[in-house]
Amino acid sequence: MHFGTRATRRKVKEIVMDRTFGVDVSLWNGNVNFVKMAAAGANFVFCKASQQITDIRFVENWKGARDAGLLRGAYHYLDWRKSEMVQAQLFVSLLKSDPGELPPVLDLEMNPAPYGLTAALVSGKAWNFMTFVERELGRTPMLYSGYPYWNSWGSNNISWTHFPFWLAWYEPEWYIRFRGKGTGAPLPWKNWAFWQYKVGGNGPYYGSSGLNIDMNVFNGSLADLKKFAVGTPVIPPTVLGWFKVTSLTLKVFAGPADTYRQVATPLPKDRLVNVLSLLTSTSGEKWANIESPAGWVRFTNLTKV
């Protein structure tokens, strides 16, 4: 879970200051001693839960982190080779009985270019994934990505600030503030909740049998982190209510763009649909996420009833 190995080739100053330190782990860390991790100063850990399949270390890592008293968050690596909704369903199934203390996370870093995706499709698929996770788990998820990646493939729509942002950037903070024109969080965010600032930490020191470990800080004190954990779990999904189709027919797509596949027979005029949320595309067009049939329609063809 990182955007390169530059930090492993040179020393990066570890700035924790009044922030709270933690790590993230996956199968690449091998066996992990979470008691040792906590003793070394980690207060939280993010565990990889899934990609196309369940991470082979997730179950043991999830239990081990809980038993060691660490605040836990699970993340899913979005893989363009499989439907984002199939992946979201797998991720949710792993967290239903124990969602952890910190927000579930979407790891957005896989290069979309070889798969013929556009920025609108990338942000649309990410939006589909995160709104599904929120609706199913009753918890607001967090987005992990890099500054250049999001600028190229994401969206600056203000709606995204509903989700906390986890920044991946392995440069000194002064450089990040200079290049990022502020905190380093890409638009539309004004700041980050977590920062993965190094990928070449001393794995064995933090209880990992792998040589390297990813190092992170939460943007606040431990007391702030505990409030963040308590304050983010339950946010009810947005439901805008019932609308009526005003066009002769209305196509339903798998995502918020007509480049997605159609997922249902076009809806007839005067059909009632329950609108769950809205998203404005980079071109300024509004799309509505409807409950049944599950999918996206052009909002201009709906009227409130």
PDB file of C-alpha atoms in Angstrom:
ATOM      1  CA  MET A   1       0.000   0.000   0.000  1.00  0.00           C
ATOM      2  CA  HIS A   2       2.189   2.796  -1.254  1.00  0.00           C
ATOM      3  CA  PHE A   3       2.959   4.925  -4.282  1.00  0.00           C
ATOM      4  CA  GLY A   4       6.584   3.990  -4.809  1.00  0.00           C
ATOM      5  CA  THR A   5       9.823   3.234  -3.025  1.00  0.00           C
ATOM      6  CA  ARG A   6      11.558   6.589  -3.080  1.00  0.00           C
ATOM      7  CA  ALA A   7      11.372   6.746   0.698  1.00  0.00           C
ATOM      8  CA  THR A   8      13.272   3.475   0.953  1.00  0.00           C
ATOM      9  CA  ARG A   9      16.165   4.956  -1.038  1.00  0.00           C
ATOM     10  CA  ARG A  10      16.747   7.955   1.186  1.00  0.00           C
ATOM     11  CA  LYS A  11      16.072   8.965   4.739  1.00  0.00           C
ATOM     12  CA  VAL A  12      12.811  10.791   5.368  1.00  0.00           C
ATOM     13  CA  LYS A  13      12.498  12.896   8.480  1.00  0.00           C
ATOM     14  CA  GLU A  14       9.782  11.392  10.668  1.00  0.00           C
ATOM     15  CA  ILE A  15       7.610  14.276  11.823  1.00  0.00           C
ATOM     16  CA  VAL A  16       5.153  13.242  14.497  1.00  0.00           C
ATOM     17  CA  MET A  17       5.142  16.350  16.731  1.00  0.00           C
ATOM     18  CA  ASP A  18       1.719  16.599  18.410  1.00  0.00           C
ATOM     19  CA  ARG A  19       0.252  14.011  16.025  1.00  0.00           C
ATOM     20  CA  THR A  20      -0.481  10.361  16.718  1.00  0.00           C
ATOM     21  CA  PHE A  21       1.669   7.609  15.258  1.00  0.00           C
ATOM     22  CA  GLY A  22       0.527   4.313  13.687  1.00  0.00           C
ATOM     23  CA  VAL A  23       1.269   1.860  10.883  1.00  0.00           C
ATOM     24  CA  ASP A  24      -0.474  -0.185   8.205  1.00  0.00           C
ATOM     25  CA  VAL A  25       0.088  -3.851   7.361  1.00  0.00           C
ATOM     26  CA  SER A  26      -0.781  -6.483   4.767  1.00  0.00           C
ATOM     27  CA  LEU A  27       0.322  -9.977   3.791  1.00  0.00           C
ATOM     28  CA  TRP A  28       3.719  -8.516   2.830  1.00  0.00           C
ATOM     29  CA  ASN A  29       4.496  -7.908   6.501  1.00  0.00           C
ATOM     30  CA  GLY A  30       4.311 -11.627   7.293  1.00  0.00           C
ATOM     31  CA  ASN A  31       3.711 -12.551  10.909  1.00  0.00           C
ATOM     32  CA  VAL A  32       3.046  -9.493  13.049  1.00  0.00           C
ATOM     33  CA  ASN A  33       3.449  -9.198  16.812  1.00  0.00           C
ATOM     34  CA  PHE A  34       0.927  -6.477  17.618  1.00  0.00           C
ATOM     35  CA  VAL A  35       1.831  -6.372  21.313  1.00  0.00           C
ATOM     36  CA  LYS A  36       5.371  -5.440  20.266  1.00  0.00           C
ATOM     37  CA  MET A  37       3.927  -2.929  17.797  1.00  0.00           C
ATOM     38  CA  ALA A  38       1.953  -1.211  20.543  1.00  0.00           C
ATOM     39  CA  ALA A  39       4.965  -1.244  22.889  1.00  0.00           C
ATOM     40  CA  ALA A  40       7.038   0.436  20.152  1.00  0.00           C
ATOM     41  CA  GLY A  41       4.643   3.393  20.132  1.00  0.00           C
ATOM     42  CA  ALA A  42       1.963   2.612  17.551  1.00  0.00           C
ATOM     43  CA  ASN A  43      -1.527   3.702  18.579  1.00  0.00           C
ATOM     44  CA  PHE A  44      -3.412   2.500  15.506  1.00  0.00           C
ATOM     45  CA  VAL A  45      -3.018   0.092  12.627  1.00  0.00           C
ATOM     46  CA  PHE A  46      -4.729  -0.227   9.258  1.00  0.00           C
ATOM     47  CA  CYS A  47      -4.928  -3.826   8.015  1.00  0.00           C
ATOM     48  CA  LYS A  48      -5.411  -4.801   4.393  1.00  0.00           C
ATOM     49  CA  ALA A  49      -8.661  -6.743   4.189  1.00  0.00           C
ATOM     50  CA  SER A  50      -8.996  -7.462   0.498  1.00  0.00           C
ATOM     51  CA  GLN A  51      -8.137  -6.810  -3.123  1.00  0.00           C
ATOM     52  CA  GLN A  52      -9.628  -9.278  -5.586  1.00  0.00           C
ATOM     53  CA  ILE A  53      -9.713 -11.789  -2.719  1.00  0.00           C
ATOM     54  CA  THR A  54      -9.345 -11.646   1.050  1.00  0.00           C
ATOM     55  CA  ASP A  55      -5.813 -10.810   2.214  1.00  0.00           C
ATOM     56  CA  ILE A  56      -4.410 -14.064   3.611  1.00  0.00           C
ATOM     57  CA  ARG A  57      -3.222 -12.310   6.802  1.00  0.00           C
ATOM     58  CA  PHE A  58      -6.355 -10.267   7.441  1.00  0.00           C
ATOM     59  CA  VAL A  59      -8.193 -12.526   9.891  1.00  0.00           C
ATOM     60  CA  GLU A  60      -5.158 -13.055  12.128  1.00  0.00           C
ATOM     61  CA  ASN A  61      -4.067  -9.413  11.850  1.00  0.00           C
ATOM     62  CA  TRP A  62      -7.544  -8.134  12.694  1.00  0.00           C
ATOM     63  CA  LYS A  63      -7.768 -10.276  15.811  1.00  0.00           C
ATOM     64  CA  GLY A  64      -4.162  -9.660  16.857  1.00  0.00           C
ATOM     65  CA  ALA A  65      -4.521  -5.888  16.602  1.00  0.00           C
ATOM     66  CA  ARG A  66      -7.736  -5.969  18.628  1.00  0.00           C
ATOM     67  CA  ASP A  67      -6.181  -8.142  21.337  1.00  0.00           C
ATOM     68  CA  ALA A  68      -3.223  -5.738  21.586  1.00  0.00           C
ATOM     69  CA  GLY A  69      -5.573  -2.796  22.171  1.00  0.00           C
ATOM     70  CA  LEU A  70      -4.736  -0.940  18.958  1.00  0.00           C
ATOM     71  CA  LEU A  71      -7.320   1.184  17.184  1.00  0.00           C
ATOM     72  CA  ARG A  72      -8.025  -0.657  13.924  1.00  0.00           C
ATOM     73  CA  GLY A  73      -9.080   0.272  10.432  1.00  0.00           C
ATOM     74  CA  ALA A  74      -9.455  -2.077   7.438  1.00  0.00           C
ATOM     75  CA  TYR A  75      -8.681  -1.153   3.846  1.00  0.00           C
ATOM     76  CA  HIS A  76      -9.532  -2.508   0.402  1.00  0.00           C
ATOM     77  CA  TYR A  77      -7.235  -2.062  -2.618  1.00  0.00           C
ATOM     78  CA  LEU A  78      -9.461  -1.197  -5.591  1.00  0.00           C
ATOM     79  CA  ASP A  79      -8.473  -3.419  -8.512  1.00  0.00           C
ATOM     80  CA  TRP A  80      -9.607  -2.388 -12.013  1.00  0.00           C
ATOM     81  CA  ARG A  81      -9.780  -6.021 -13.174  1.00  0.00           C
ATOM     82  CA  LYS A  82     -13.027  -6.654 -11.305  1.00  0.00           C
ATOM     83  CA  SER A  83     -16.313  -4.783 -10.775  1.00  0.00           C
ATOM     84  CA  GLU A  84     -16.080  -2.249  -7.976  1.00  0.00           C
ATOM     85  CA  MET A  85     -19.436  -3.431  -6.633  1.00  0.00           C
ATOM     86  CA  VAL A  86     -18.286  -7.059  -6.402  1.00  0.00           C
ATOM     87  CA  GLN A  87     -15.224  -5.822  -4.528  1.00  0.00           C
ATOM     88  CA  ALA A  88     -17.344  -3.649  -2.232  1.00  0.00           C
ATOM     89  CA  GLN A  89     -19.536  -6.631  -1.380  1.00  0.00           C
ATOM     90  CA  LEU A  90     -16.480  -8.699  -0.446  1.00  0.00           C
ATOM     91  CA  PHE A  91     -15.089  -5.893   1.713  1.00  0.00           C
ATOM     92  CA  VAL A  92     -18.392  -5.400   3.521  1.00  0.00           C
ATOM     93  CA  SER A  93     -18.761  -9.141   4.147  1.00  0.00           C
ATOM     94  CA  LEU A  94     -15.405  -9.150   5.956  1.00  0.00           C
ATOM     95  CA  LEU A  95     -16.367  -6.274   8.260  1.00  0.00           C
ATOM     96  CA  LYS A  96     -20.043  -6.970   9.018  1.00  0.00           C
ATOM     97  CA  SER A  97     -19.412  -8.627  12.395  1.00  0.00           C
ATOM     98  CA  ASP A  98     -16.439  -6.458  13.415  1.00  0.00           C
ATOM     99  CA  PRO A  99     -15.975  -3.206  11.456  1.00  0.00           C
ATOM    100  CA  GLY A 100     -13.127  -1.953  13.626  1.00  0.00           C
ATOM    101  CA  GLU A 101     -12.758   1.327  15.452  1.00  0.00           C
ATOM    102  CA  LEU A 102     -11.497   3.538  12.612  1.00  0.00           C
ATOM    103  CA  PRO A 103     -13.234   4.185   9.276  1.00  0.00           C
ATOM    104  CA  PRO A 104     -13.089   1.501   6.583  1.00  0.00           C
ATOM    105  CA  VAL A 105     -10.766   2.654   3.809  1.00  0.00           C
ATOM    106  CA  LEU A 106     -10.704   2.555   0.012  1.00  0.00           C
ATOM    107  CA  ASP A 107      -7.100   2.329  -1.238  1.00  0.00           C
ATOM    108  CA  LEU A 108      -7.092   4.129  -4.608  1.00  0.00           C
ATOM    109  CA  GLU A 109      -3.700   3.810  -6.277  1.00  0.00           C
ATOM    110  CA  MET A 110      -3.824   1.242  -9.115  1.00  0.00           C
ATOM    111  CA  ASN A 111      -3.003   2.825 -12.498  1.00  0.00           C
ATOM    112  CA  PRO A 112      -6.246   3.085 -14.520  1.00  0.00           C
ATOM    113  CA  ALA A 113      -4.571   3.887 -17.849  1.00  0.00           C
ATOM    114  CA  PRO A 114      -3.928   0.281 -19.001  1.00  0.00           C
ATOM    115  CA  TYR A 115      -7.628  -0.467 -18.506  1.00  0.00           C
ATOM    116  CA  GLY A 116      -8.882   2.374 -20.675  1.00  0.00           C
ATOM    117  CA  LEU A 117     -10.497   4.256 -17.801  1.00  0.00           C
ATOM    118  CA  THR A 118     -11.126   7.993 -17.718  1.00  0.00           C
ATOM    119  CA  ALA A 119     -10.986  10.237 -14.665  1.00  0.00           C
ATOM    120  CA  ALA A 120     -14.789  10.311 -14.609  1.00  0.00           C
ATOM    121  CA  LEU A 121     -14.942   6.512 -14.572  1.00  0.00           C
ATOM    122  CA  VAL A 122     -12.268   6.248 -11.868  1.00  0.00           C
ATOM    123  CA  SER A 123     -13.974   8.709  -9.524  1.00  0.00           C
ATOM    124  CA  GLY A 124     -17.361   7.192 -10.359  1.00  0.00           C
ATOM    125  CA  LYS A 125     -16.237   3.688  -9.474  1.00  0.00           C
ATOM    126  CA  ALA A 126     -14.648   4.947  -6.262  1.00  0.00           C
ATOM    127  CA  TRP A 127     -17.873   6.775  -5.409  1.00  0.00           C
ATOM    128  CA  ASN A 128     -19.918   3.632  -6.056  1.00  0.00           C
ATOM    129  CA  PHE A 129     -17.663   1.628  -3.771  1.00  0.00           C
ATOM    130  CA  MET A 130     -17.645   4.120  -0.914  1.00  0.00           C
ATOM    131  CA  THR A 131     -21.349   4.913  -0.908  1.00  0.00           C
ATOM    132  CA  PHE A 132     -22.145   1.181  -0.923  1.00  0.00           C
ATOM    133  CA  VAL A 133     -19.796   0.556   2.010  1.00  0.00           C
ATOM    134  CA  GLU A 134     -21.316   3.466   3.912  1.00  0.00           C
ATOM    135  CA  ARG A 135     -24.843   2.270   3.287  1.00  0.00           C
ATOM    136  CA  GLU A 136     -24.105  -1.346   4.247  1.00  0.00           C
ATOM    137  CA  LEU A 137     -21.890  -0.745   7.289  1.00  0.00           C
ATOM    138  CA  GLY A 138     -23.447   2.473   8.555  1.00  0.00           C
ATOM    139  CA  ARG A 139     -19.974   4.018   8.766  1.00  0.00           C
ATOM    140  CA  THR A 140     -18.421   6.771   6.694  1.00  0.00           C
ATOM    141  CA  PRO A 141     -15.386   5.347   4.865  1.00  0.00           C
ATOM    142  CA  MET A 142     -12.094   7.125   4.222  1.00  0.00           C
ATOM    143  CA  LEU A 143     -10.182   7.515   0.950  1.00  0.00           C
ATOM    144  CA  TYR A 144      -6.450   6.741   0.697  1.00  0.00           C
ATOM    145  CA  SER A 145      -4.620   8.172  -2.314  1.00  0.00           C
ATOM    146  CA  GLY A 146      -1.641  10.226  -3.443  1.00  0.00           C
ATOM    147  CA  TYR A 147      -1.716  13.930  -4.279  1.00  0.00           C
ATOM    148  CA  PRO A 148      -0.671  13.565  -7.953  1.00  0.00           C
ATOM    149  CA  TYR A 149      -2.860  10.491  -8.408  1.00  0.00           C
ATOM    150  CA  TRP A 150      -6.017  12.216  -7.206  1.00  0.00           C
ATOM    151  CA  ASN A 151      -5.252  15.328  -9.247  1.00  0.00           C
ATOM    152  CA  SER A 152      -5.031  13.143 -12.370  1.00  0.00           C
ATOM    153  CA  TRP A 153      -7.796  10.620 -11.755  1.00  0.00           C
ATOM    154  CA  GLY A 154     -10.058  12.042  -9.052  1.00  0.00           C
ATOM    155  CA  SER A 155     -12.612  14.814  -8.810  1.00  0.00           C
ATOM    156  CA  ASN A 156     -12.575  18.198  -7.090  1.00  0.00           C
ATOM    157  CA  ASN A 157     -16.328  18.023  -6.444  1.00  0.00           C
ATOM    158  CA  ILE A 158     -17.050  19.252  -2.905  1.00  0.00           C
ATOM    159  CA  SER A 159     -19.163  16.120  -2.256  1.00  0.00           C
ATOM    160  CA  TRP A 160     -15.950  14.151  -1.736  1.00  0.00           C
ATOM    161  CA  THR A 161     -15.172  16.029   1.479  1.00  0.00           C
ATOM    162  CA  HIS A 162     -17.883  13.923   3.111  1.00  0.00           C
ATOM    163  CA  PHE A 163     -15.157  11.258   3.268  1.00  0.00           C
ATOM    164  CA  PRO A 164     -11.979  11.849   5.331  1.00  0.00           C
ATOM    165  CA  PHE A 165      -8.758  11.786   3.307  1.00  0.00           C
ATOM    166  CA  TRP A 166      -5.624   9.715   3.980  1.00  0.00           C
ATOM    167  CA  LEU A 167      -2.655  11.237   2.149  1.00  0.00           C
ATOM    168  CA  ALA A 168       0.197   9.135   0.740  1.00  0.00           C
ATOM    169  CA  TRP A 169       3.246  11.343   0.092  1.00  0.00           C
ATOM    170  CA  TYR A 170       6.830  10.522   1.035  1.00  0.00           C
ATOM    171  CA  GLU A 171       8.542  13.892   1.112  1.00  0.00           C
ATOM    172  CA  PRO A 172       9.435  16.281   3.949  1.00  0.00           C
ATOM    173  CA  GLU A 173       6.456  18.233   5.150  1.00  0.00           C
ATOM    174  CA  TRP A 174       7.867  21.592   4.069  1.00  0.00           C
ATOM    175  CA  TYR A 175       8.090  20.239   0.517  1.00  0.00           C
ATOM    176  CA  ILE A 176       4.553  18.832   0.649  1.00  0.00           C
ATOM    177  CA  ARG A 177       3.186  22.160   1.845  1.00  0.00           C
ATOM    178  CA  PHE A 178       5.068  23.945  -0.947  1.00  0.00           C
ATOM    179  CA  ARG A 179       4.105  21.562  -3.770  1.00  0.00           C
ATOM    180  CA  GLY A 180       0.641  20.887  -2.411  1.00  0.00           C
ATOM    181  CA  LYS A 181      -0.090  24.604  -1.974  1.00  0.00           C
ATOM    182  CA  GLY A 182      -1.173  24.105   1.617  1.00  0.00           C
ATOM    183  CA  THR A 183      -1.487  20.928   3.623  1.00  0.00           C
ATOM    184  CA  GLY A 184      -0.774  18.555   0.745  1.00  0.00           C
ATOM    185  CA  ALA A 185      -4.340  17.304   0.605  1.00  0.00           C
ATOM    186  CA  PRO A 186      -5.650  17.550  -2.976  1.00  0.00           C
ATOM    187  CA  LEU A 187      -8.806  19.486  -3.780  1.00  0.00           C
ATOM    188  CA  PRO A 188     -11.535  19.429  -2.683  1.00  0.00           C
ATOM    189  CA  TRP A 189     -10.090  18.571   0.747  1.00  0.00           C
ATOM    190  CA  LYS A 190      -8.501  21.323   2.826  1.00  0.00           C
ATOM    191  CA  ASN A 191      -6.579  18.925   5.057  1.00  0.00           C
ATOM    192  CA  TRP A 192      -5.813  15.266   5.604  1.00  0.00           C
ATOM    193  CA  ALA A 193      -6.926  13.023   8.479  1.00  0.00           C
ATOM    194  CA  PHE A 194      -3.994  10.592   8.145  1.00  0.00           C
ATOM    195  CA  TRP A 195      -0.646  10.904   6.385  1.00  0.00           C
ATOM    196  CA  GLN A 196       1.400   7.921   5.219  1.00  0.00           C
ATOM    197  CA  TYR A 197       4.770   9.617   5.294  1.00  0.00           C
ATOM    198  CA  LYS A 198       7.165   6.687   4.959  1.00  0.00           C
ATOM    199  CA  VAL A 199       7.099   3.195   3.441  1.00  0.00           C
ATOM    200  CA  GLY A 200      10.497   2.002   4.616  1.00  0.00           C
ATOM    201  CA  GLY A 201      10.052   1.906   8.369  1.00  0.00           C
ATOM    202  CA  ASN A 202      11.871  -0.671  10.514  1.00  0.00           C
ATOM    203  CA  GLY A 203       9.487  -3.633  10.308  1.00  0.00           C
ATOM    204  CA  PRO A 204      11.010  -5.838  13.043  1.00  0.00           C
ATOM    205  CA  TYR A 205      11.091  -2.915  15.501  1.00  0.00           C
ATOM    206  CA  TYR A 206       7.307  -2.638  15.137  1.00  0.00           C
ATOM    207  CA  GLY A 207       6.708  -6.386  15.368  1.00  0.00           C
ATOM    208  CA  SER A 208       6.667  -7.235  11.662  1.00  0.00           C
ATOM    209  CA  SER A 209       8.607 -10.193  10.278  1.00  0.00           C
ATOM    210  CA  GLY A 210       8.849  -8.187   7.051  1.00  0.00           C
ATOM    211  CA  LEU A 211      11.813  -5.836   6.879  1.00  0.00           C
ATOM    212  CA  ASN A 212       9.801  -2.729   5.973  1.00  0.00           C
ATOM    213  CA  ILE A 213       6.583  -1.266   7.329  1.00  0.00           C
ATOM    214  CA  ASP A 214       4.441   1.706   6.301  1.00  0.00           C
ATOM    215  CA  MET A 215       4.455   4.572   8.798  1.00  0.00           C
ATOM    216  CA  ASN A 216       1.615   7.037   9.355  1.00  0.00           C
ATOM    217  CA  VAL A 217       0.391   9.838  11.572  1.00  0.00           C
ATOM    218  CA  PHE A 218      -3.105  10.950  12.506  1.00  0.00           C
ATOM    219  CA  ASN A 219      -3.540  14.709  12.296  1.00  0.00           C
ATOM    220  CA  GLY A 220      -4.152  15.239  16.003  1.00  0.00           C
ATOM    221  CA  SER A 221      -3.492  13.956  19.494  1.00  0.00           C
ATOM    222  CA  LEU A 222      -4.376  10.514  20.798  1.00  0.00           C
ATOM    223  CA  ALA A 223      -7.410  12.053  22.490  1.00  0.00           C
ATOM    224  CA  ASP A 224      -8.407  13.537  19.117  1.00  0.00           C
ATOM    225  CA  LEU A 225      -7.959  10.143  17.472  1.00  0.00           C
ATOM    226  CA  LYS A 226     -10.218   8.473  20.024  1.00  0.00           C
ATOM    227  CA  LYS A 227     -12.866  11.132  19.410  1.00  0.00           C
ATOM    228  CA  PHE A 228     -12.451  10.622  15.667  1.00  0.00           C
ATOM    229  CA  ALA A 229     -12.937   6.874  16.088  1.00  0.00           C
ATOM    230  CA  VAL A 230     -16.052   7.351  18.204  1.00  0.00           C
ATOM    231  CA  GLY A 231     -17.404  10.180  16.092  1.00  0.00           C
ATOM    232  CA  THR A 232     -17.202   8.583  12.640  1.00  0.00           C
ATOM    233  CA  PRO A 233     -18.887   5.165  12.955  1.00  0.00           C
ATOM    234  CA  VAL A 234     -22.543   5.959  12.389  1.00  0.00           C
ATOM    235  CA  ILE A 235     -23.559   8.459   9.741  1.00  0.00           C
ATOM    236  CA  PRO A 236     -26.894   7.646   8.115  1.00  0.00           C
ATOM    237  CA  PRO A 237     -26.876   7.508   4.324  1.00  0.00           C
ATOM    238  CA  THR A 238     -28.255  10.497   2.499  1.00  0.00           C
ATOM    239  CA  VAL A 239     -31.767   9.875   1.196  1.00  0.00           C
ATOM    240  CA  LEU A 240     -33.224  12.660  -0.901  1.00  0.00           C
ATOM    241  CA  GLY A 241     -36.611  10.973  -1.302  1.00  0.00           C
ATOM    242  CA  TRP A 242     -38.962  10.121  -4.115  1.00  0.00           C
ATOM    243  CA  PHE A 243     -38.734  11.582  -7.600  1.00  0.00           C
ATOM    244  CA  LYS A 244     -40.721  11.062 -10.801  1.00  0.00           C
ATOM    245  CA  VAL A 245     -39.263  10.401 -14.255  1.00  0.00           C
ATOM    246  CA  THR A 246     -40.144  13.304 -16.564  1.00  0.00           C
ATOM    247  CA  SER A 247     -38.622  12.063 -19.841  1.00  0.00           C
ATOM    248  CA  LEU A 248     -40.282   9.469 -22.098  1.00  0.00           C
ATOM    249  CA  THR A 249     -37.677   6.908 -20.994  1.00  0.00           C
ATOM    250  CA  LEU A 250     -34.703   7.108 -18.645  1.00  0.00           C
ATOM    251  CA  LYS A 251     -31.605   4.901 -18.899  1.00  0.00           C
ATOM    252  CA  VAL A 252     -30.088   3.420 -15.732  1.00  0.00           C
ATOM    253  CA  PHE A 253     -26.298   3.042 -15.655  1.00  0.00           C
ATOM    254  CA  ALA A 254     -23.896   1.197 -13.364  1.00  0.00           C
ATOM    255  CA  GLY A 255     -22.104   4.465 -12.552  1.00  0.00           C
ATOM    256  CA  PRO A 256     -22.532   8.254 -12.836  1.00  0.00           C
ATOM    257  CA  ALA A 257     -21.769   8.553 -16.569  1.00  0.00           C
ATOM    258  CA  ASP A 258     -23.274   7.206 -19.770  1.00  0.00           C
ATOM    259  CA  THR A 259     -19.980   5.410 -20.475  1.00  0.00           C
ATOM    260  CA  TYR A 260     -21.013   2.828 -17.861  1.00  0.00           C
ATOM    261  CA  ARG A 261     -23.056  -0.185 -18.945  1.00  0.00           C
ATOM    262  CA  GLN A 262     -26.846  -0.060 -18.641  1.00  0.00           C
ATOM    263  CA  VAL A 263     -28.063  -2.157 -15.709  1.00  0.00           C
ATOM    264  CA  ALA A 264     -31.818  -2.189 -16.255  1.00  0.00           C
ATOM    265  CA  THR A 265     -34.552  -1.639 -18.805  1.00  0.00           C
ATOM    266  CA  PRO A 266     -35.041   2.113 -19.356  1.00  0.00           C
ATOM    267  CA  LEU A 267     -37.554   3.540 -16.895  1.00  0.00           C
ATOM    268  CA  PRO A 268     -40.854   4.833 -18.323  1.00  0.00           C
ATOM    269  CA  LYS A 269     -42.264   8.319 -17.840  1.00  0.00           C
ATOM    270  CA  ASP A 270     -43.884   8.930 -14.414  1.00  0.00           C
ATOM    271  CA  ARG A 271     -42.018   6.008 -12.808  1.00  0.00           C
ATOM    272  CA  LEU A 272     -41.210   6.793  -9.168  1.00  0.00           C
ATOM    273  CA  VAL A 273     -37.640   6.267  -7.913  1.00  0.00           C
ATOM    274  CA  ASN A 274     -36.049   6.756  -4.500  1.00  0.00           C
ATOM    275  CA  VAL A 275     -32.947   8.950  -4.829  1.00  0.00           C
ATOM    276  CA  LEU A 276     -30.188   8.099  -2.336  1.00  0.00           C
ATOM    277  CA  SER A 277     -27.528  10.634  -3.300  1.00  0.00           C
ATOM    278  CA  LEU A 278     -26.346  13.042  -5.980  1.00  0.00           C
ATOM    279  CA  LEU A 279     -23.004  13.481  -7.690  1.00  0.00           C
ATOM    280  CA  THR A 280     -21.936  16.249 -10.053  1.00  0.00           C
ATOM    281  CA  SER A 281     -19.545  15.115 -12.778  1.00  0.00           C
ATOM    282  CA  THR A 282     -16.474  17.099 -13.820  1.00  0.00           C
ATOM    283  CA  SER A 283     -18.506  18.379 -16.792  1.00  0.00           C
ATOM    284  CA  GLY A 284     -21.119  19.804 -14.395  1.00  0.00           C
ATOM    285  CA  GLU A 285     -23.817  17.226 -15.092  1.00  0.00           C
ATOM    286  CA  LYS A 286     -25.779  15.951 -12.058  1.00  0.00           C
ATOM    287  CA  TRP A 287     -26.339  12.223 -11.595  1.00  0.00           C
ATOM    288  CA  ALA A 288     -28.728  10.570  -9.129  1.00  0.00           C
ATOM    289  CA  ASN A 289     -28.015   7.286  -7.377  1.00  0.00           C
ATOM    290  CA  ILE A 290     -31.367   5.481  -7.143  1.00  0.00           C
ATOM    291  CA  GLU A 291     -32.382   2.614  -4.891  1.00  0.00           C
ATOM    292  CA  SER A 292     -34.372   0.426  -7.293  1.00  0.00           C
ATOM    293  CA  PRO A 293     -33.355  -0.556  -9.835  1.00  0.00           C
ATOM    294  CA  ALA A 294     -29.938   0.087  -8.256  1.00  0.00           C
ATOM    295  CA  GLY A 295     -27.943   2.428 -10.466  1.00  0.00           C
ATOM    296  CA  TRP A 296     -27.426   5.977 -11.707  1.00  0.00           C
ATOM    297  CA  VAL A 297     -29.672   8.226 -13.831  1.00  0.00           C
ATOM    298  CA  ARG A 298     -29.466  11.780 -15.130  1.00  0.00           C
ATOM    299  CA  PHE A 299     -30.930  14.038 -12.449  1.00  0.00           C
ATOM    300  CA  THR A 300     -32.284  16.534 -15.001  1.00  0.00           C
ATOM    301  CA  ASN A 301     -34.883  13.930 -15.983  1.00  0.00           C
ATOM    302  CA  LEU A 302     -36.342  13.703 -12.471  1.00  0.00           C
ATOM    303  CA  THR A 303     -38.710  15.927 -10.533  1.00  0.00           C
ATOM    304  CA  LYS A 304     -39.517  15.839  -6.801  1.00  0.00           C
ATOM    305  CA  VAL A 305     -42.921  14.400  -5.813  1.00  0.00           C
TER     306      VAL A 305
END
